[in-house]
Amino acid sequence: MSNIILSVKDLTKKIKSKTIVDHVSFEVKKGEIFGLLGPNGAGKTTIIRMIVGLINKTAGEVSINGYNLDSKYTQAMNQIGAIVENPEFYNYMSGYKNLLHYKRMSEKDLPNDRIYEVAKLLKIDHALKQKVKTYSLGMRQRLGVAQAILHSPSVLILDEPTNGLDPQGIREFRENLRELTKHGVSILISSHLLSEMELMCDRYAIIEQGKLIHIESMNETTNLEEDLLREVTFTTDDSEQAQKVIKEAKNIPVNVLSPTQISVSITYNEIADMNKLLVENDRKVFEIVFVKKTLEDRFLELTNQSTEVNPL
């Protein structure tokens, strides 16, 4: 079985002479969280709406778990769970009855205990008997996800799902999504919260003016890949002497930041060796810090936007 759950190839949307989405291609792997980033109006929501069949595409192909959206529409749609707008429920009914209503609408024959299964997974099982009008916004969002995964889809698609949530609600929502991936669910998510996407996503794509300009793993962005060079700062007893030791042994550039601090570009696996080198040459090392690039840094770098402008 393929590891690719969602495949988007040359997805294009034109309205008269205007191109809204221009030949966008990407793949989402099983059990990963894949983020769509981009400025307002970049085309993220249009891409999501085409994937879930809410609007027609001009060109391109979408396949979900091997089912082509054009030739096997019903089978493909059965593989998708989605929240594109804010989830809507019958407020006068309990959470359980709302989920029961959606279960009856499903083309799959779902057992009743599936409701309790997804509710427990999303930590709302304690509130199933309460009317939805008593739910907080965070609980509504989780109930929305419960409804979206009730039929055991292969991929969950979310467009700005944390809008309006407080920090605690966002954190809980992130933990819920991570728990879903442990059960094999793939997630495609669009959000304007870069710091949150950094904590949430395994990989991401940047969309600008309808075009996909970059795809990267979050580990690459934050320099967590072991074989990637990263800037590492060493706090020692004497920067000049530490610089001399490294240059003589390694012949690599060393930046002197202060009388006690130097920085070098090395890989993760070389950090311990560098520390050993300094100590063996009678240099005291008090602190080692590697400079971590943020998703916001990478986003602004790739989109050439000023930090004075809200990137999303």
Short mmCIF file of C-alpha atoms in Angstrom, two decimals:
data_model
loop_
_atom_site.label_atom_id
_atom_site.label_comp_id
_atom_site.label_asym_id
_atom_site.label_seq_id
_atom_site.Cartn_x
_atom_site.Cartn_y
_atom_site.Cartn_z
CA MET A 1 0.00 0.00 0.00
CA SER A 2 1.27 3.47 -0.92
CA ASN A 3 2.53 5.78 1.80
CA ILE A 4 0.98 8.73 -0.07
CA ILE A 5 -2.54 9.46 1.19
CA LEU A 6 -3.26 12.73 -0.64
CA SER A 7 -1.79 13.54 -4.03
CA VAL A 8 -2.35 16.92 -5.71
CA LYS A 9 -0.96 17.37 -9.24
CA ASP A 10 -1.00 20.59 -11.27
CA LEU A 11 -4.10 21.86 -9.47
CA THR A 12 -5.32 25.00 -11.21
CA LYS A 13 -8.24 27.37 -10.75
CA LYS A 14 -9.05 30.20 -13.15
CA ILE A 15 -11.92 32.66 -12.98
CA LYS A 16 -12.28 34.27 -16.39
CA SER A 17 -8.80 35.62 -17.18
CA LYS A 18 -7.54 35.54 -13.58
CA THR A 19 -5.52 32.57 -12.29
CA ILE A 20 -6.28 31.97 -8.62
CA VAL A 21 -4.30 28.74 -8.22
CA ASP A 22 -1.52 27.99 -10.70
CA HIS A 23 -0.39 24.36 -11.22
CA VAL A 24 0.08 23.45 -7.54
CA SER A 25 1.44 19.98 -6.76
CA PHE A 26 2.20 18.33 -3.41
CA GLU A 27 1.72 15.07 -1.51
CA VAL A 28 0.67 14.26 2.04
CA LYS A 29 2.09 11.10 3.58
CA LYS A 30 0.33 8.70 5.91
CA GLY A 31 0.26 9.89 9.51
CA GLU A 32 1.85 13.30 8.89
CA ILE A 33 0.61 16.84 9.44
CA PHE A 34 1.18 18.92 6.31
CA GLY A 35 0.71 22.69 6.50
CA LEU A 36 -0.36 25.17 3.83
CA LEU A 37 1.15 28.60 4.46
CA GLY A 38 0.79 31.84 2.57
CA PRO A 39 -0.35 35.46 2.73
CA ASN A 40 -4.05 36.29 2.71
CA GLY A 41 -5.38 35.80 -0.79
CA ALA A 42 -2.56 33.44 -1.78
CA GLY A 43 -5.01 30.69 -2.74
CA LYS A 44 -4.83 28.33 0.27
CA THR A 45 -8.57 28.13 0.89
CA THR A 46 -9.25 27.76 -2.84
CA ILE A 47 -6.89 24.77 -2.93
CA ILE A 48 -8.66 23.18 0.03
CA ARG A 49 -12.10 23.83 -1.46
CA MET A 50 -11.08 22.12 -4.71
CA ILE A 51 -9.66 19.12 -2.85
CA VAL A 52 -12.88 18.55 -0.89
CA GLY A 53 -15.08 19.14 -3.94
CA LEU A 54 -16.74 22.37 -2.80
CA ILE A 55 -15.69 24.16 -6.00
CA ASN A 56 -14.70 22.87 -9.43
CA LYS A 57 -11.08 22.91 -10.50
CA THR A 58 -10.01 24.23 -13.88
CA ALA A 59 -7.29 21.61 -14.30
CA GLY A 60 -5.21 19.12 -12.38
CA GLU A 61 -5.70 15.88 -10.49
CA VAL A 62 -6.54 15.05 -6.88
CA SER A 63 -6.24 11.51 -5.51
CA ILE A 64 -7.11 10.44 -1.98
CA ASN A 65 -5.75 7.09 -0.84
CA GLY A 66 -5.48 6.03 -4.48
CA TYR A 67 -8.96 7.16 -5.54
CA ASN A 68 -9.07 9.83 -8.25
CA LEU A 69 -11.48 12.61 -7.38
CA ASP A 70 -12.79 12.80 -10.96
CA SER A 71 -13.22 9.14 -11.88
CA LYS A 72 -14.04 7.76 -8.41
CA TYR A 73 -15.63 10.72 -6.67
CA THR A 74 -17.69 8.83 -4.08
CA GLN A 75 -14.82 6.56 -3.03
CA ALA A 76 -12.45 9.53 -2.84
CA MET A 77 -14.83 11.64 -0.76
CA ASN A 78 -15.34 8.75 1.66
CA GLN A 79 -11.63 9.03 2.44
CA ILE A 80 -11.90 12.70 3.48
CA GLY A 81 -12.94 14.36 6.72
CA ALA A 82 -12.97 18.16 6.65
CA ILE A 83 -13.69 21.36 8.52
CA VAL A 84 -13.60 24.20 6.00
CA GLU A 85 -15.84 26.65 7.82
CA ASN A 86 -16.59 26.84 11.54
CA PRO A 87 -18.33 23.57 12.46
CA GLU A 88 -22.10 23.97 12.84
CA PHE A 89 -24.27 21.85 15.13
CA TYR A 90 -27.78 21.65 16.53
CA ASN A 91 -27.31 23.65 19.72
CA TYR A 92 -30.42 22.28 21.43
CA MET A 93 -29.15 18.70 21.02
CA SER A 94 -26.43 16.94 22.98
CA GLY A 95 -23.01 16.26 21.55
CA TYR A 96 -23.92 12.58 21.33
CA LYS A 97 -27.13 13.21 19.38
CA ASN A 98 -25.30 15.52 16.99
CA LEU A 99 -22.72 12.82 16.29
CA LEU A 100 -25.48 10.22 16.02
CA HIS A 101 -27.15 12.38 13.38
CA TYR A 102 -23.94 12.53 11.35
CA LYS A 103 -23.37 8.81 11.82
CA ARG A 104 -26.76 8.09 10.25
CA MET A 105 -25.85 10.30 7.28
CA SER A 106 -22.67 8.33 6.60
CA GLU A 107 -22.58 5.92 3.69
CA LYS A 108 -20.58 3.55 5.88
CA ASP A 109 -22.31 1.26 8.38
CA LEU A 110 -20.83 2.60 11.60
CA PRO A 111 -21.34 0.94 14.99
CA ASN A 112 -22.74 3.11 17.79
CA ASP A 113 -19.60 2.67 19.87
CA ARG A 114 -17.70 4.58 17.15
CA ILE A 115 -19.18 7.75 18.64
CA TYR A 116 -17.69 7.01 22.05
CA GLU A 117 -14.43 5.95 20.44
CA VAL A 118 -13.86 9.29 18.66
CA ALA A 119 -15.19 11.29 21.62
CA LYS A 120 -12.69 9.60 23.93
CA LEU A 121 -9.89 10.15 21.41
CA LEU A 122 -10.67 13.88 21.35
CA LYS A 123 -11.30 14.08 25.11
CA ILE A 124 -14.94 15.18 24.92
CA ASP A 125 -16.49 11.89 26.08
CA HIS A 126 -17.32 13.50 29.44
CA ALA A 127 -19.49 16.10 27.68
CA LEU A 128 -21.41 13.93 25.22
CA LYS A 129 -24.66 14.19 27.19
CA GLN A 130 -24.46 17.99 27.47
CA LYS A 131 -26.22 20.24 24.99
CA VAL A 132 -23.86 21.75 22.45
CA LYS A 133 -24.96 25.27 23.42
CA THR A 134 -23.08 24.75 26.70
CA TYR A 135 -19.82 23.86 24.89
CA SER A 136 -16.86 26.21 24.82
CA LEU A 137 -15.38 27.16 21.45
CA GLY A 138 -12.57 24.67 21.98
CA MET A 139 -15.02 21.86 22.71
CA ARG A 140 -17.02 22.78 19.60
CA GLN A 141 -13.87 22.52 17.52
CA ARG A 142 -13.12 19.10 18.97
CA LEU A 143 -16.71 18.02 18.36
CA GLY A 144 -16.23 19.20 14.78
CA VAL A 145 -13.15 17.04 14.40
CA ALA A 146 -15.03 14.11 15.97
CA GLN A 147 -17.75 14.53 13.36
CA ALA A 148 -15.14 14.79 10.58
CA ILE A 149 -13.37 11.54 11.55
CA LEU A 150 -16.48 9.59 12.52
CA HIS A 151 -16.34 7.58 9.27
CA SER A 152 -12.60 6.81 9.71
CA PRO A 153 -11.23 8.92 6.83
CA SER A 154 -7.66 8.62 5.58
CA VAL A 155 -7.08 12.37 5.62
CA LEU A 156 -8.45 15.21 7.74
CA ILE A 157 -8.50 18.62 6.06
CA LEU A 158 -8.71 21.76 8.22
CA ASP A 159 -8.87 25.40 7.12
CA GLU A 160 -7.90 27.85 9.89
CA PRO A 161 -9.18 25.51 12.62
CA THR A 162 -7.78 27.45 15.59
CA ASN A 163 -9.42 30.80 14.81
CA GLY A 164 -10.83 32.26 18.01
CA LEU A 165 -9.27 29.71 20.33
CA ASP A 166 -7.34 30.87 23.40
CA PRO A 167 -3.75 29.62 23.94
CA GLN A 168 -4.91 26.70 26.10
CA GLY A 169 -7.50 25.71 23.51
CA ILE A 170 -4.91 25.87 20.72
CA ARG A 171 -2.52 23.69 22.68
CA GLU A 172 -5.21 21.10 23.40
CA PHE A 173 -6.27 21.14 19.75
CA ARG A 174 -2.66 20.58 18.65
CA GLU A 175 -2.34 17.64 21.02
CA ASN A 176 -5.58 16.17 19.65
CA LEU A 177 -4.26 16.33 16.09
CA ARG A 178 -1.00 14.69 17.11
CA GLU A 179 -2.97 11.88 18.74
CA LEU A 180 -4.92 11.37 15.49
CA THR A 181 -1.70 10.92 13.49
CA LYS A 182 -0.69 8.13 15.87
CA HIS A 183 -3.82 6.34 14.64
CA GLY A 184 -2.71 6.71 11.01
CA VAL A 185 -4.75 9.77 10.06
CA SER A 186 -3.03 12.25 7.72
CA ILE A 187 -3.79 15.94 8.22
CA LEU A 188 -3.72 18.85 5.78
CA ILE A 189 -4.04 22.14 7.65
CA SER A 190 -4.08 25.82 6.74
CA SER A 191 -3.42 28.41 9.43
CA HIS A 192 -2.19 31.99 9.79
CA LEU A 193 -0.46 31.21 13.11
CA LEU A 194 3.15 30.55 12.08
CA SER A 195 4.38 29.80 15.60
CA GLU A 196 1.62 27.24 16.03
CA MET A 197 2.27 25.64 12.64
CA GLU A 198 5.93 25.29 13.63
CA LEU A 199 4.92 23.21 16.64
CA MET A 200 2.29 21.23 14.74
CA CYS A 201 3.51 20.37 11.25
CA ASP A 202 5.92 17.73 9.96
CA ARG A 203 6.20 19.40 6.55
CA TYR A 204 4.75 22.49 4.92
CA ALA A 205 4.24 24.20 1.57
CA ILE A 206 4.29 27.94 0.97
CA ILE A 207 1.74 29.34 -1.48
CA GLU A 208 2.26 32.83 -2.91
CA GLN A 209 0.04 34.45 -5.54
CA GLY A 210 -1.50 31.08 -6.34
CA LYS A 211 1.82 29.32 -6.91
CA LEU A 212 3.63 26.80 -4.75
CA ILE A 213 7.06 28.30 -4.14
CA HIS A 214 8.56 25.92 -1.57
CA ILE A 215 8.10 22.62 0.29
CA GLU A 216 10.24 21.75 3.30
CA SER A 217 10.22 19.62 6.44
CA MET A 218 10.00 21.45 9.75
CA ASN A 219 13.22 19.79 10.90
CA GLU A 220 15.02 21.30 7.91
CA THR A 221 13.60 24.72 8.71
CA THR A 222 14.62 24.66 12.35
CA ASN A 223 18.00 23.04 11.58
CA LEU A 224 17.19 19.87 13.51
CA GLU A 225 18.43 17.53 10.76
CA GLU A 226 21.64 15.96 12.07
CA ASP A 227 23.58 16.38 8.81
CA LEU A 228 22.70 20.06 8.29
CA LEU A 229 25.06 22.88 9.24
CA ARG A 230 23.86 25.08 12.06
CA GLU A 231 25.30 28.07 13.84
CA VAL A 232 26.51 27.04 17.30
CA THR A 233 27.63 29.46 20.01
CA PHE A 234 30.23 28.40 22.60
CA THR A 235 30.71 30.41 25.78
CA THR A 236 34.32 29.90 26.95
CA ASP A 237 36.88 31.48 29.25
CA ASP A 238 38.78 33.11 26.35
CA SER A 239 37.37 33.64 22.84
CA GLU A 240 40.70 34.47 21.19
CA GLN A 241 42.35 31.31 22.49
CA ALA A 242 39.29 29.19 21.63
CA GLN A 243 39.34 30.59 18.09
CA LYS A 244 43.02 29.71 17.77
CA VAL A 245 42.46 26.13 18.96
CA ILE A 246 39.64 25.51 16.47
CA LYS A 247 41.42 27.10 13.51
CA GLU A 248 44.56 25.06 14.09
CA ALA A 249 42.66 21.78 14.47
CA LYS A 250 39.72 22.22 12.08
CA ASN A 251 40.62 25.08 9.75
CA ILE A 252 37.03 26.36 9.71
CA PRO A 253 35.75 29.94 10.11
CA VAL A 254 35.22 31.08 13.71
CA ASN A 255 33.31 34.24 14.58
CA VAL A 256 34.33 36.02 17.78
CA LEU A 257 31.15 37.47 19.28
CA SER A 258 32.57 38.73 22.58
CA PRO A 259 35.56 38.12 24.84
CA THR A 260 33.86 34.91 25.99
CA GLN A 261 31.69 33.86 23.05
CA ILE A 262 32.45 32.38 19.64
CA SER A 263 30.21 30.89 16.95
CA VAL A 264 30.91 28.23 14.32
CA SER A 265 28.84 26.50 11.62
CA ILE A 266 28.90 22.75 12.28
CA THR A 267 26.54 19.78 12.19
CA TYR A 268 24.72 18.40 15.21
CA ASN A 269 27.08 15.41 15.44
CA GLU A 270 30.13 17.71 15.45
CA ILE A 271 29.06 19.69 18.53
CA ALA A 272 30.33 17.11 21.03
CA ASP A 273 33.64 16.79 19.15
CA MET A 274 34.11 20.57 19.19
CA ASN A 275 33.44 20.70 22.92
CA LYS A 276 35.94 17.88 23.50
CA LEU A 277 38.54 19.71 21.40
CA LEU A 278 38.23 22.89 23.45
CA VAL A 279 38.35 21.10 26.81
CA GLU A 280 41.36 18.99 25.83
CA ASN A 281 43.18 22.22 24.95
CA ASP A 282 42.55 23.70 28.40
CA ARG A 283 39.66 25.92 27.42
CA LYS A 284 36.70 26.02 29.79
CA VAL A 285 33.29 25.68 28.11
CA PHE A 286 30.39 27.11 30.13
CA GLU A 287 27.56 26.97 27.62
CA ILE A 288 26.72 25.58 24.16
CA VAL A 289 23.76 26.98 22.25
CA PHE A 290 22.76 26.43 18.64
CA VAL A 291 20.82 29.16 16.88
CA LYS A 292 17.43 27.82 15.88
CA LYS A 293 15.78 29.34 12.84
CA THR A 294 12.01 29.79 13.23
CA LEU A 295 9.29 29.11 10.70
CA GLU A 296 8.61 32.85 10.61
CA ASP A 297 12.26 33.50 9.70
CA ARG A 298 12.05 30.96 6.89
CA PHE A 299 8.68 32.23 5.67
CA LEU A 300 9.89 35.82 5.43
CA GLU A 301 13.12 34.71 3.80
CA LEU A 302 11.29 32.78 1.08
CA THR A 303 8.53 35.30 0.45
CA ASN A 304 10.83 38.35 0.67
CA GLN A 305 8.46 40.09 3.06
CA SER A 306 9.45 42.69 5.61
CA THR A 307 9.16 41.73 9.26
CA GLU A 308 7.20 44.94 9.67
CA VAL A 309 4.35 43.44 7.66
CA ASN A 310 2.02 40.78 9.07
CA PRO A 311 3.04 37.76 6.96
CA LEU A 312 -0.38 36.18 6.88
#
